[in-house]
Every structure is written in C-alpha cells, then in structure tokens.
Amino acid sequence: MFIFVKQGDKYSPHVVRLGVSDFDYTELLSGAQQGEQVALLGPAVLQAQRDQLQARVRAGAGGGLQTTTPAAGAAGGAGAAGGARGGGGGGRPPGN
C-alpha cells in the first residue's frame, strides 16, 4: 500500500508494509517513521481514480472498440451501391 508523507508543503509517496487491521486501526510494519504526518488513500479511492482516468483516455481516443452492431439498412445500402456500380460496367461488350 502507499502512503503520502508530508515534507514541507508537499507529499511524497512511500511504500509501506501493513500488519493486522480491525477496520479502525492498522499496524504499520515498515515504510514510515513515528511522528511523520501522512495521508492515506485506500484501495477503493485508487480504483475509482484509475477508472476515471481510463474513461477519459477512452473518450479522447474515440471510445475504443465498437460495441454495437451496424444497422441492417447500412449493410443493405452498401450492397445496393455496389450492385449499381457493377451493373453499369456489365453492359459493354468485352474488348471495347
């Protein structure tokens, strides 16, 4: 887990090793010194921030993979246009 240790007016990340916890108190085995001011971010907060960042990246990149299927009219329209082009060239005799 990460904690952020206050140094002046900034916080720097530190990796800590945790022991037993009862949801109110958690044993800190290593990674900080007694008396340091720290800020904690729990796993749920970190996950929410990661999800928000991924959503912003996907929105900026065009949304990623398409999850909807094309409409039936769109597929038929392409086929009709292709047929019209092919029909126009088929009326000429070969070699002319």
Tab-separated table of C-alpha atoms in Angstrom, residues 49-93:
chain	number	residue	atom	x	y	z
A	49	GLN	CA	-9.331	7.336	-9.802
A	50	ARG	CA	-7.916	4.723	-12.165
A	51	ASP	CA	-11.380	4.078	-13.653
A	52	GLN	CA	-11.923	7.814	-14.201
A	53	LEU	CA	-8.558	8.157	-15.916
A	54	GLN	CA	-9.252	5.177	-18.192
A	55	ALA	CA	-12.659	6.627	-19.117
A	56	ARG	CA	-11.044	9.965	-20.049
A	57	VAL	CA	-8.389	8.190	-22.150
A	58	ARG	CA	-11.022	6.111	-23.951
A	59	ALA	CA	-13.147	9.195	-24.643
A	60	GLY	CA	-10.128	11.025	-26.064
A	61	ALA	CA	-9.130	8.030	-28.211
A	62	GLY	CA	-12.523	7.617	-29.853
A	63	GLY	CA	-14.071	5.207	-27.377
A	64	GLY	CA	-12.074	2.075	-28.144
A	65	LEU	CA	-13.750	-0.928	-29.734
A	66	GLN	CA	-17.210	-0.588	-31.207
A	67	THR	CA	-19.713	-2.418	-29.039
A	68	THR	CA	-22.826	-2.013	-31.228
A	69	THR	CA	-23.614	-3.875	-34.441
A	70	PRO	CA	-24.206	-1.909	-37.663
A	71	ALA	CA	-27.820	-1.246	-38.617
A	72	ALA	CA	-29.346	-3.577	-41.208
A	73	GLY	CA	-30.074	-0.613	-43.509
A	74	ALA	CA	-26.418	0.403	-43.549
A	75	ALA	CA	-25.310	-3.026	-44.760
A	76	GLY	CA	-28.075	-3.143	-47.413
A	77	GLY	CA	-27.217	0.352	-48.622
A	78	ALA	CA	-23.609	-0.587	-49.275
A	79	GLY	CA	-24.691	-3.661	-51.198
A	80	ALA	CA	-27.131	-1.681	-53.314
A	81	ALA	CA	-24.488	0.900	-54.190
A	82	GLY	CA	-22.028	-1.834	-55.106
A	83	GLY	CA	-24.622	-3.504	-57.326
A	84	ALA	CA	-25.342	-0.274	-59.189
A	85	ARG	CA	-21.671	0.226	-59.988
A	86	GLY	CA	-21.255	-3.346	-61.144
A	87	GLY	CA	-24.394	-3.236	-63.309
A	88	GLY	CA	-23.232	-0.145	-65.224
A	89	GLY	CA	-19.988	-1.746	-66.381
A	90	GLY	CA	-21.535	-5.069	-67.279
A	91	GLY	CA	-23.439	-3.725	-70.299
A	92	ARG	CA	-20.388	-3.164	-72.532
A	93	PRO	CA	-19.091	-5.892	-74.750
